[in-house]
CSV table of C-alpha atoms in Angstrom, one decimal:
chain,number,residue,atom,x,y,z
A,1,UNK,CA,299.5,151.8,-169.7
A,2,UNK,CA,297.9,150.7,-166.3
A,3,UNK,CA,297.5,147.0,-165.8
A,4,UNK,CA,293.9,146.5,-164.7
A,5,UNK,CA,294.5,142.8,-164.1
A,6,UNK,CA,296.9,143.3,-161.3
A,7,UNK,CA,296.2,141.4,-158.0
A,8,UNK,CA,294.2,143.5,-155.5
A,9,UNK,CA,297.0,143.6,-153.0
A,10,UNK,CA,299.4,145.1,-155.7
A,11,UNK,CA,297.1,147.9,-156.8
A,12,UNK,CA,297.8,151.4,-155.7
A,13,UNK,CA,295.7,152.5,-152.7
A,14,UNK,CA,293.5,154.8,-154.8
A,15,UNK,CA,292.5,152.0,-157.1
A,16,UNK,CA,291.7,149.3,-154.5
A,17,UNK,CA,288.2,148.0,-154.2
A,18,UNK,CA,286.6,148.5,-150.8
A,19,UNK,CA,284.7,145.3,-151.3
A,20,UNK,CA,287.9,143.4,-150.7
A,21,UNK,CA,288.4,144.7,-147.2
A,22,UNK,CA,289.1,141.8,-144.8
A,23,UNK,CA,285.8,140.6,-143.1
A,24,UNK,CA,287.2,141.4,-139.7
A,25,UNK,CA,287.9,145.0,-140.7
A,26,UNK,CA,284.4,145.4,-142.2
A,27,UNK,CA,282.9,144.0,-138.9
A,28,UNK,CA,285.1,146.5,-136.9
A,29,UNK,CA,283.9,149.4,-139.0
A,30,UNK,CA,280.3,148.3,-138.8
A,31,UNK,CA,280.4,148.5,-135.0
A,32,UNK,CA,281.3,152.1,-135.2
A,33,UNK,CA,278.1,153.0,-137.0
A,34,UNK,CA,275.5,154.5,-134.6
A,35,UNK,CA,272.5,155.3,-136.8
A,36,UNK,CA,270.2,152.4,-137.7
A,37,UNK,CA,269.6,153.9,-141.1
A,38,UNK,CA,273.3,154.3,-141.7
A,39,UNK,CA,273.8,150.7,-140.7
A,40,UNK,CA,271.2,149.5,-143.2
A,41,UNK,CA,273.0,151.5,-145.9
A,42,UNK,CA,276.3,150.1,-144.8
A,43,UNK,CA,275.1,146.5,-145.2
A,44,UNK,CA,273.7,147.4,-148.7
A,45,UNK,CA,277.1,148.4,-150.1
A,46,UNK,CA,277.9,144.9,-151.4
A,47,UNK,CA,277.5,141.3,-150.5
A,48,UNK,CA,280.9,141.1,-148.8
A,49,UNK,CA,280.0,143.9,-146.4
A,50,UNK,CA,276.6,142.4,-145.8
A,51,UNK,CA,278.0,139.0,-145.0
A,52,UNK,CA,280.6,140.5,-142.6
A,53,UNK,CA,278.1,142.4,-140.5
A,54,UNK,CA,275.2,141.1,-138.5
A,55,UNK,CA,271.7,141.8,-139.8
A,56,UNK,CA,270.3,142.6,-136.3
A,57,UNK,CA,273.3,144.1,-134.7
A,58,UNK,CA,273.1,144.6,-130.9
A,59,UNK,CA,275.9,147.2,-130.8
A,60,UNK,CA,273.6,150.0,-132.0
A,61,UNK,CA,272.8,152.4,-129.1
A,62,UNK,CA,269.2,153.4,-128.3
A,63,UNK,CA,268.1,155.3,-131.4
A,64,UNK,CA,266.8,158.8,-131.7
A,65,UNK,CA,263.0,158.4,-132.1
A,66,UNK,CA,261.0,159.0,-135.2
A,67,UNK,CA,257.7,160.9,-134.9
A,68,UNK,CA,255.0,158.6,-136.4
A,69,UNK,CA,252.1,160.7,-137.7
A,70,UNK,CA,248.7,159.2,-137.0
A,71,UNK,CA,246.6,157.5,-139.6
A,72,UNK,CA,242.9,157.0,-139.6
A,73,UNK,CA,241.8,153.3,-139.9
A,74,UNK,CA,238.7,153.3,-142.0
A,75,UNK,CA,237.1,149.8,-141.8
A,76,UNK,CA,235.2,148.8,-144.9
A,77,UNK,CA,236.3,151.8,-146.8
A,78,UNK,CA,235.1,151.5,-150.4
A,79,UNK,CA,236.1,154.9,-151.8
A,80,UNK,CA,239.3,154.2,-153.8
A,81,UNK,CA,240.4,157.8,-153.3
A,82,UNK,CA,240.3,157.4,-149.5
A,83,UNK,CA,241.2,153.7,-149.2
A,84,UNK,CA,244.1,153.0,-146.9
A,85,UNK,CA,247.2,152.1,-148.9
A,86,UNK,CA,249.3,151.0,-145.8
A,87,UNK,CA,251.8,153.8,-146.2
A,88,UNK,CA,252.9,155.3,-142.9
A,89,UNK,CA,254.8,158.6,-142.4
A,90,UNK,CA,257.5,158.8,-139.8
A,91,UNK,CA,259.7,161.9,-139.3
A,92,UNK,CA,263.4,160.9,-138.8
A,93,UNK,CA,264.7,163.4,-136.3
A,94,UNK,CA,268.4,162.4,-136.8
A,95,UNK,CA,268.4,163.0,-140.6
A,96,UNK,CA,265.6,165.6,-140.6
A,97,UNK,CA,263.5,163.9,-143.3
A,98,UNK,CA,260.2,162.1,-143.6
A,99,UNK,CA,260.3,158.3,-144.0
A,100,UNK,CA,257.6,156.4,-145.7
A,101,UNK,CA,257.1,152.8,-144.6
A,102,UNK,CA,254.8,150.3,-146.3
A,103,UNK,CA,253.1,148.5,-143.4
A,104,UNK,CA,250.0,146.6,-144.7
A,105,UNK,CA,249.7,145.0,-141.3
A,106,UNK,CA,248.4,148.4,-140.0
A,107,UNK,CA,245.5,148.6,-142.4
A,108,UNK,CA,242.2,148.8,-140.4
A,109,UNK,CA,244.2,148.7,-137.2
A,110,UNK,CA,244.8,151.4,-134.5
A,111,UNK,CA,248.3,152.2,-133.5
A,112,UNK,CA,247.9,152.7,-129.8
A,113,UNK,CA,251.4,152.7,-128.3
A,114,UNK,CA,255.1,152.0,-129.0
A,115,UNK,CA,258.0,150.7,-126.9
A,116,UNK,CA,261.5,149.6,-127.8
A,117,UNK,CA,260.9,149.4,-131.5
A,118,UNK,CA,257.5,147.7,-131.3
A,119,UNK,CA,254.1,149.1,-132.1
A,120,UNK,CA,250.9,148.0,-130.3
A,121,UNK,CA,248.2,147.5,-133.0
A,122,UNK,CA,244.6,146.9,-132.0
A,123,UNK,CA,241.6,146.3,-134.3
A,124,UNK,CA,238.4,148.2,-133.9
A,125,UNK,CA,236.5,146.9,-130.8
A,126,UNK,CA,239.7,145.3,-129.6
A,127,UNK,CA,239.1,141.9,-131.2
A,128,UNK,CA,242.7,141.5,-132.4
A,129,UNK,CA,245.8,142.7,-130.7
A,130,UNK,CA,249.5,142.2,-131.8
A,131,UNK,CA,252.9,143.7,-131.7
A,132,UNK,CA,254.7,144.8,-134.9
A,133,UNK,CA,258.3,145.8,-135.5
A,134,UNK,CA,258.0,148.1,-138.5
A,135,UNK,CA,261.7,147.6,-139.6
A,136,UNK,CA,261.8,143.8,-139.5
A,137,UNK,CA,258.1,143.3,-140.0
A,138,UNK,CA,258.1,140.7,-137.2
A,139,UNK,CA,254.7,140.2,-135.6
A,140,UNK,CA,253.8,138.9,-132.2
A,141,UNK,CA,250.2,137.9,-131.5
A,142,UNK,CA,248.7,138.9,-128.1
A,143,UNK,CA,245.4,138.0,-126.4
A,144,UNK,CA,242.3,139.7,-127.6
A,145,UNK,CA,241.1,142.6,-125.5
A,146,UNK,CA,237.6,141.0,-125.7
A,147,UNK,CA,238.6,137.8,-123.9
A,148,UNK,CA,238.0,137.2,-120.2
A,149,UNK,CA,240.8,138.4,-118.0
A,150,UNK,CA,242.4,137.2,-114.8
A,151,UNK,CA,243.0,139.4,-111.7
A,152,UNK,CA,246.6,139.6,-110.5
A,153,UNK,CA,247.0,137.3,-107.5
A,154,UNK,CA,243.6,135.6,-108.1
A,155,UNK,CA,243.4,132.4,-110.2
A,156,UNK,CA,239.6,132.1,-109.9
A,157,UNK,CA,237.2,133.3,-112.6
A,158,UNK,CA,237.1,137.0,-113.0
A,159,UNK,CA,234.7,139.4,-114.5
A,160,UNK,CA,235.0,140.0,-118.3
A,161,UNK,CA,237.2,143.0,-119.2
A,162,UNK,CA,235.2,144.6,-122.0
A,163,UNK,CA,237.5,146.9,-124.0
A,164,UNK,CA,234.9,147.5,-126.7
A,165,UNK,CA,234.0,151.0,-125.5
A,166,UNK,CA,237.7,152.0,-125.6
A,167,UNK,CA,238.2,150.9,-129.2
A,168,UNK,CA,234.7,151.5,-130.6
A,169,UNK,CA,235.8,153.6,-133.5
A,170,UNK,CA,239.0,155.1,-134.9
A,171,UNK,CA,238.4,158.6,-133.7
A,172,UNK,CA,240.0,159.5,-130.5
A,173,UNK,CA,241.6,156.1,-129.8
A,174,UNK,CA,245.2,156.8,-130.7
A,175,UNK,CA,246.1,158.2,-127.3
A,176,UNK,CA,244.4,155.7,-125.1
A,177,UNK,CA,247.3,153.4,-124.3
A,178,UNK,CA,250.9,153.2,-123.2
A,179,UNK,CA,253.1,150.1,-123.1
A,180,UNK,CA,256.2,148.8,-121.4
A,181,UNK,CA,258.3,145.6,-121.4
A,182,UNK,CA,259.9,144.2,-118.3
A,183,UNK,CA,262.9,142.8,-120.2
A,184,UNK,CA,263.7,142.2,-123.9
A,185,UNK,CA,260.7,140.9,-125.8
A,186,UNK,CA,262.7,137.8,-126.9
A,187,UNK,CA,262.9,136.7,-123.2
A,188,UNK,CA,260.2,134.2,-122.4
A,189,UNK,CA,259.8,135.9,-119.0
A,190,UNK,CA,259.1,139.3,-120.6
A,191,UNK,CA,256.1,141.0,-119.0
A,192,UNK,CA,254.1,143.2,-121.4
A,193,UNK,CA,252.2,145.9,-119.6
A,194,UNK,CA,249.5,148.0,-121.3
A,195,UNK,CA,247.9,151.0,-119.7
A,196,UNK,CA,244.5,151.8,-121.2
A,197,UNK,CA,243.3,155.2,-120.0
A,198,UNK,CA,241.8,156.2,-117.8
A,199,UNK,CA,241.7,153.2,-115.4
A,200,UNK,CA,242.8,149.9,-116.9
A,201,UNK,CA,246.3,148.3,-116.4
A,202,UNK,CA,246.7,144.9,-117.9
A,203,UNK,CA,249.7,142.6,-118.5
A,204,UNK,CA,250.6,139.3,-120.1
A,205,UNK,CA,253.5,137.3,-121.4
A,206,UNK,CA,253.9,136.1,-125.0
A,207,UNK,CA,251.8,132.9,-125.4
A,208,UNK,CA,249.4,133.7,-122.5
A,209,UNK,CA,245.8,132.8,-123.4
A,210,UNK,CA,244.4,136.0,-121.7
A,211,UNK,CA,245.4,139.3,-120.1
A,212,UNK,CA,245.8,139.8,-116.4
A,213,UNK,CA,244.4,142.9,-114.9
A,214,UNK,CA,246.2,144.8,-112.1
A,215,UNK,CA,243.6,146.5,-109.9
A,216,UNK,CA,244.0,150.1,-108.9
A,217,UNK,CA,243.2,151.0,-105.3
A,218,UNK,CA,241.8,154.4,-106.1
A,219,UNK,CA,238.7,155.5,-108.0
A,220,UNK,CA,240.5,158.6,-109.4
A,221,UNK,CA,241.9,159.4,-112.8
A,222,UNK,CA,245.1,157.5,-113.5
A,223,UNK,CA,247.6,159.7,-115.2
A,224,UNK,CA,250.3,157.1,-116.1
A,225,UNK,CA,251.3,153.6,-115.3
A,226,UNK,CA,254.4,151.4,-115.9
A,227,UNK,CA,256.2,148.2,-114.8
A,228,UNK,CA,259.7,148.1,-113.6
A,229,UNK,CA,261.8,145.5,-111.7
A,230,UNK,CA,258.9,143.4,-110.5
A,231,UNK,CA,256.6,146.3,-109.5
A,232,UNK,CA,253.7,148.2,-111.1
A,233,UNK,CA,253.7,152.0,-110.7
A,234,UNK,CA,250.4,154.0,-110.7
A,235,UNK,CA,250.7,157.7,-111.1
A,236,UNK,CA,247.9,160.0,-109.9
A,237,UNK,CA,247.7,163.7,-109.6
A,238,UNK,CA,248.5,163.7,-105.9
A,239,UNK,CA,250.3,160.4,-105.2
A,240,UNK,CA,251.9,157.3,-106.6
A,241,UNK,CA,251.0,153.7,-105.7
A,242,UNK,CA,253.5,150.9,-106.0
A,243,UNK,CA,252.2,147.3,-106.3
A,244,UNK,CA,254.4,144.2,-106.2
A,245,UNK,CA,253.7,141.7,-109.0
A,246,UNK,CA,254.2,138.8,-106.6
A,247,UNK,CA,252.3,140.3,-103.7
A,248,UNK,CA,249.6,142.5,-105.3
A,249,UNK,CA,247.7,142.7,-101.9
A,250,UNK,CA,250.6,144.8,-100.6
A,251,UNK,CA,250.8,148.4,-101.7
A,252,UNK,CA,253.2,151.3,-101.1
A,253,UNK,CA,251.6,154.8,-101.2
A,254,UNK,CA,253.7,157.8,-101.8
A,255,UNK,CA,252.0,161.2,-101.4
A,256,UNK,CA,253.5,164.1,-103.3
A,257,UNK,CA,254.6,167.3,-101.8
A,258,UNK,CA,252.1,170.3,-102.2
A,259,UNK,CA,254.2,171.9,-105.0
A,260,UNK,CA,253.8,168.7,-107.2
A,261,UNK,CA,250.1,168.2,-106.7
A,262,UNK,CA,248.1,169.0,-109.9
A,263,UNK,CA,251.3,169.4,-111.9
A,264,UNK,CA,251.4,167.7,-115.3
A,265,UNK,CA,253.6,164.6,-114.8
A,266,UNK,CA,254.6,161.4,-116.5
A,267,UNK,CA,256.8,158.3,-115.8
A,268,UNK,CA,260.1,157.4,-117.4
A,269,UNK,CA,261.7,153.9,-117.2
A,270,UNK,CA,265.4,154.2,-116.5
A,271,UNK,CA,268.3,151.8,-116.0
A,272,UNK,CA,268.4,153.0,-112.4
A,273,UNK,CA,264.7,152.7,-111.8
A,274,UNK,CA,261.6,155.0,-112.2
A,275,UNK,CA,261.7,158.7,-112.8
A,276,UNK,CA,258.9,161.3,-112.6
A,277,UNK,CA,259.1,164.2,-115.1
A,278,UNK,CA,257.1,167.2,-113.9
A,279,UNK,CA,256.1,170.1,-116.2
A,280,UNK,CA,255.5,173.1,-113.9
A,281,UNK,CA,253.0,175.9,-114.9
A,282,UNK,CA,255.9,178.4,-115.0
A,283,UNK,CA,257.6,176.4,-117.8
A,284,UNK,CA,260.2,174.8,-115.5
A,285,UNK,CA,260.8,171.1,-116.0
A,286,UNK,CA,262.1,168.9,-113.2
A,287,UNK,CA,263.1,165.3,-113.3
A,288,UNK,CA,262.8,163.3,-110.0
A,289,UNK,CA,264.2,159.8,-109.3
A,290,UNK,CA,261.9,157.7,-107.2
A,291,UNK,CA,263.7,155.8,-104.3
A,292,UNK,CA,262.1,153.4,-101.8
A,293,UNK,CA,264.8,153.5,-99.1
A,294,UNK,CA,263.9,156.1,-97.8
A,295,UNK,CA,260.7,156.7,-99.7
A,296,UNK,CA,261.1,159.9,-101.6
A,297,UNK,CA,261.5,161.7,-104.9
A,298,UNK,CA,264.9,163.4,-105.3
A,299,UNK,CA,265.7,165.9,-108.0
A,300,UNK,CA,268.2,164.4,-110.4
A,301,UNK,CA,270.5,165.9,-113.0
A,302,UNK,CA,269.8,165.4,-116.7
A,303,UNK,CA,273.0,166.7,-118.1
A,304,UNK,CA,273.5,163.5,-120.1
A,305,UNK,CA,269.8,162.9,-120.9
A,306,UNK,CA,267.5,163.9,-123.8
A,307,UNK,CA,263.8,163.6,-123.0
A,308,UNK,CA,261.2,163.1,-125.7
A,309,UNK,CA,257.8,164.2,-124.7
A,310,UNK,CA,254.4,164.1,-126.4
A,311,UNK,CA,251.1,165.4,-125.1
A,312,UNK,CA,249.9,164.1,-121.8
A,313,UNK,CA,248.2,161.0,-123.2
A,314,UNK,CA,251.2,159.7,-125.2
A,315,UNK,CA,254.3,157.7,-124.2
A,316,UNK,CA,257.5,159.4,-123.3
A,317,UNK,CA,261.1,158.3,-123.4
A,318,UNK,CA,264.6,159.3,-122.5
A,319,UNK,CA,267.9,158.8,-124.5
A,320,UNK,CA,271.4,159.1,-123.2
A,321,UNK,CA,273.1,162.0,-125.0
A,322,UNK,CA,276.5,160.3,-124.7
A,323,UNK,CA,275.3,158.0,-127.5
A,324,UNK,CA,274.9,160.9,-129.9
A,325,UNK,CA,277.9,163.3,-130.0
A,326,UNK,CA,276.1,166.0,-131.9
A,327,UNK,CA,273.2,166.4,-129.4
A,328,UNK,CA,273.4,168.1,-126.0
A,329,UNK,CA,271.9,166.6,-122.9
A,330,UNK,CA,269.6,168.4,-120.5
A,331,UNK,CA,267.1,169.0,-123.4
A,332,UNK,CA,263.5,168.1,-124.1
A,333,UNK,CA,262.0,167.4,-127.5
A,334,UNK,CA,258.3,168.1,-127.5
A,335,UNK,CA,255.6,167.3,-130.1
A,336,UNK,CA,252.7,169.7,-130.4
A,337,UNK,CA,249.7,168.1,-132.0
A,338,UNK,CA,248.3,171.2,-133.6
A,339,UNK,CA,245.7,172.4,-131.0
A,340,UNK,CA,247.5,175.7,-130.9
A,341,UNK,CA,249.2,175.6,-134.3
A,342,UNK,CA,246.9,176.6,-137.2
A,343,UNK,CA,248.4,177.6,-140.6
A,344,UNK,CA,247.1,180.0,-143.2
A,345,UNK,CA,244.6,177.5,-144.4
A,346,UNK,CA,243.2,177.4,-140.8
A,347,UNK,CA,244.1,173.7,-140.5
A,348,UNK,CA,246.1,172.3,-137.6
A,349,UNK,CA,249.6,170.9,-138.1
A,350,UNK,CA,252.3,169.1,-136.2
A,351,UNK,CA,255.4,170.8,-134.8
A,352,UNK,CA,258.5,169.6,-133.0
A,353,UNK,CA,260.2,171.9,-130.5
A,354,UNK,CA,263.5,171.5,-128.7
A,355,UNK,CA,263.7,173.0,-125.2
A,356,UNK,CA,267.3,173.6,-123.9
A,357,UNK,CA,266.8,173.5,-120.1
A,358,UNK,CA,270.3,175.0,-119.4
A,359,UNK,CA,269.7,178.1,-121.7
A,360,UNK,CA,266.0,178.1,-121.0
A,361,UNK,CA,265.4,178.5,-124.8
A,362,UNK,CA,263.0,176.9,-127.2
A,363,UNK,CA,264.0,176.1,-130.8
A,364,UNK,CA,261.5,175.2,-133.5
A,365,UNK,CA,262.8,172.1,-135.2
A,366,UNK,CA,260.2,171.4,-137.9
A,367,UNK,CA,256.6,172.5,-138.7
A,368,UNK,CA,254.1,170.2,-140.3
A,369,UNK,CA,256.4,167.4,-141.4
A,370,UNK,CA,253.6,165.4,-143.0
A,371,UNK,CA,250.2,165.9,-144.4
A,372,UNK,CA,247.9,168.6,-143.1
A,373,UNK,CA,245.4,167.0,-140.6
A,374,UNK,CA,241.8,166.9,-141.6
A,375,UNK,CA,240.3,166.1,-138.2
A,376,UNK,CA,239.7,168.4,-135.3
A,377,UNK,CA,241.0,168.1,-132.7
A,378,UNK,CA,244.0,166.4,-134.4
A,379,UNK,CA,245.1,163.0,-133.1
A,380,UNK,CA,248.4,163.1,-131.3
A,381,UNK,CA,251.5,161.8,-133.1
A,382,UNK,CA,253.6,159.0,-131.6
A,383,UNK,CA,257.3,158.9,-130.7
A,384,UNK,CA,258.6,155.6,-132.1
A,385,UNK,CA,262.2,154.4,-131.3
A,386,UNK,CA,263.4,152.2,-134.2
A,387,UNK,CA,265.1,149.0,-133.3
A,388,UNK,CA,266.0,145.6,-134.9
A,389,UNK,CA,265.4,143.8,-131.7
């Protein structure tokens, strides 16, 4: 008869309890986990594993994004059947399944942008603005969009920046903003930059009483804007302007070659600087790295890069494929918001496609991962990159 009271170290291998692994071994195993959802499951195995692994581990590589389906903030909604319950739908590309997160902080708020695991939430008329990490539920308050603003490089009183017209109602406001951080949000020197289409670029640091506006030097439609390494980048259809944060009166102007003028483009932040992604009318996609010495755009290889692209008014991001062994580089994941996708019920739906640049092939990943959209045109979905930080 087997002795069930034997010391753990004397039990045969097949009967040993994994909960008794040495803490240093558990920690070593935890650092091999790549997926943030797998890491959460790992820490949920038992109290021993949870205590031996960090709750907000920094070893996790940049995560594959989830596609957050838009929701309609309905202020003062009284109909119990249509009242917002705070449940948000996010499609997990890594595991191919829909995730439901209860985020009551988003009720009656517009989710306008995402960056490095944080959502930018704005109330109707822009009276309240804050950042929210959907995984940790941490919240960071930012200045209201209705408060007076400063002008970059000018400490005197400035005209009021009235964002009311940009956030007047829920319809059509999901795609009006993009957001970037200069460094990790926990750094007190972190510069939060928000681009509110079509003309406004504003920035602040956590704790600032108001936003600072960065003035554009053109009266043309601004396609994209970002902040990187002390400089603001303004992308237009025919050129790019670079403005130094410490010398805003100085400006570098880079005019595109004729073959790039009028091409759909957007900016990507990279470890090596700023990249321009160009979607040519013939279906070809080129990635250019911007360099200042000498001033030019140079075509760069993307063999180790996966690009996630939404429609023209949504944020875009790039992930190193080396972090994910099962995914090939030189590919682009695209979200289609339903303008050209109508099912048998004649309602639009969302789709995710993968474009293999090397093979020049498009693969349909998922069709209509969430609810059928009731509005027309449908609001664009949002690529959200989960993070504990």
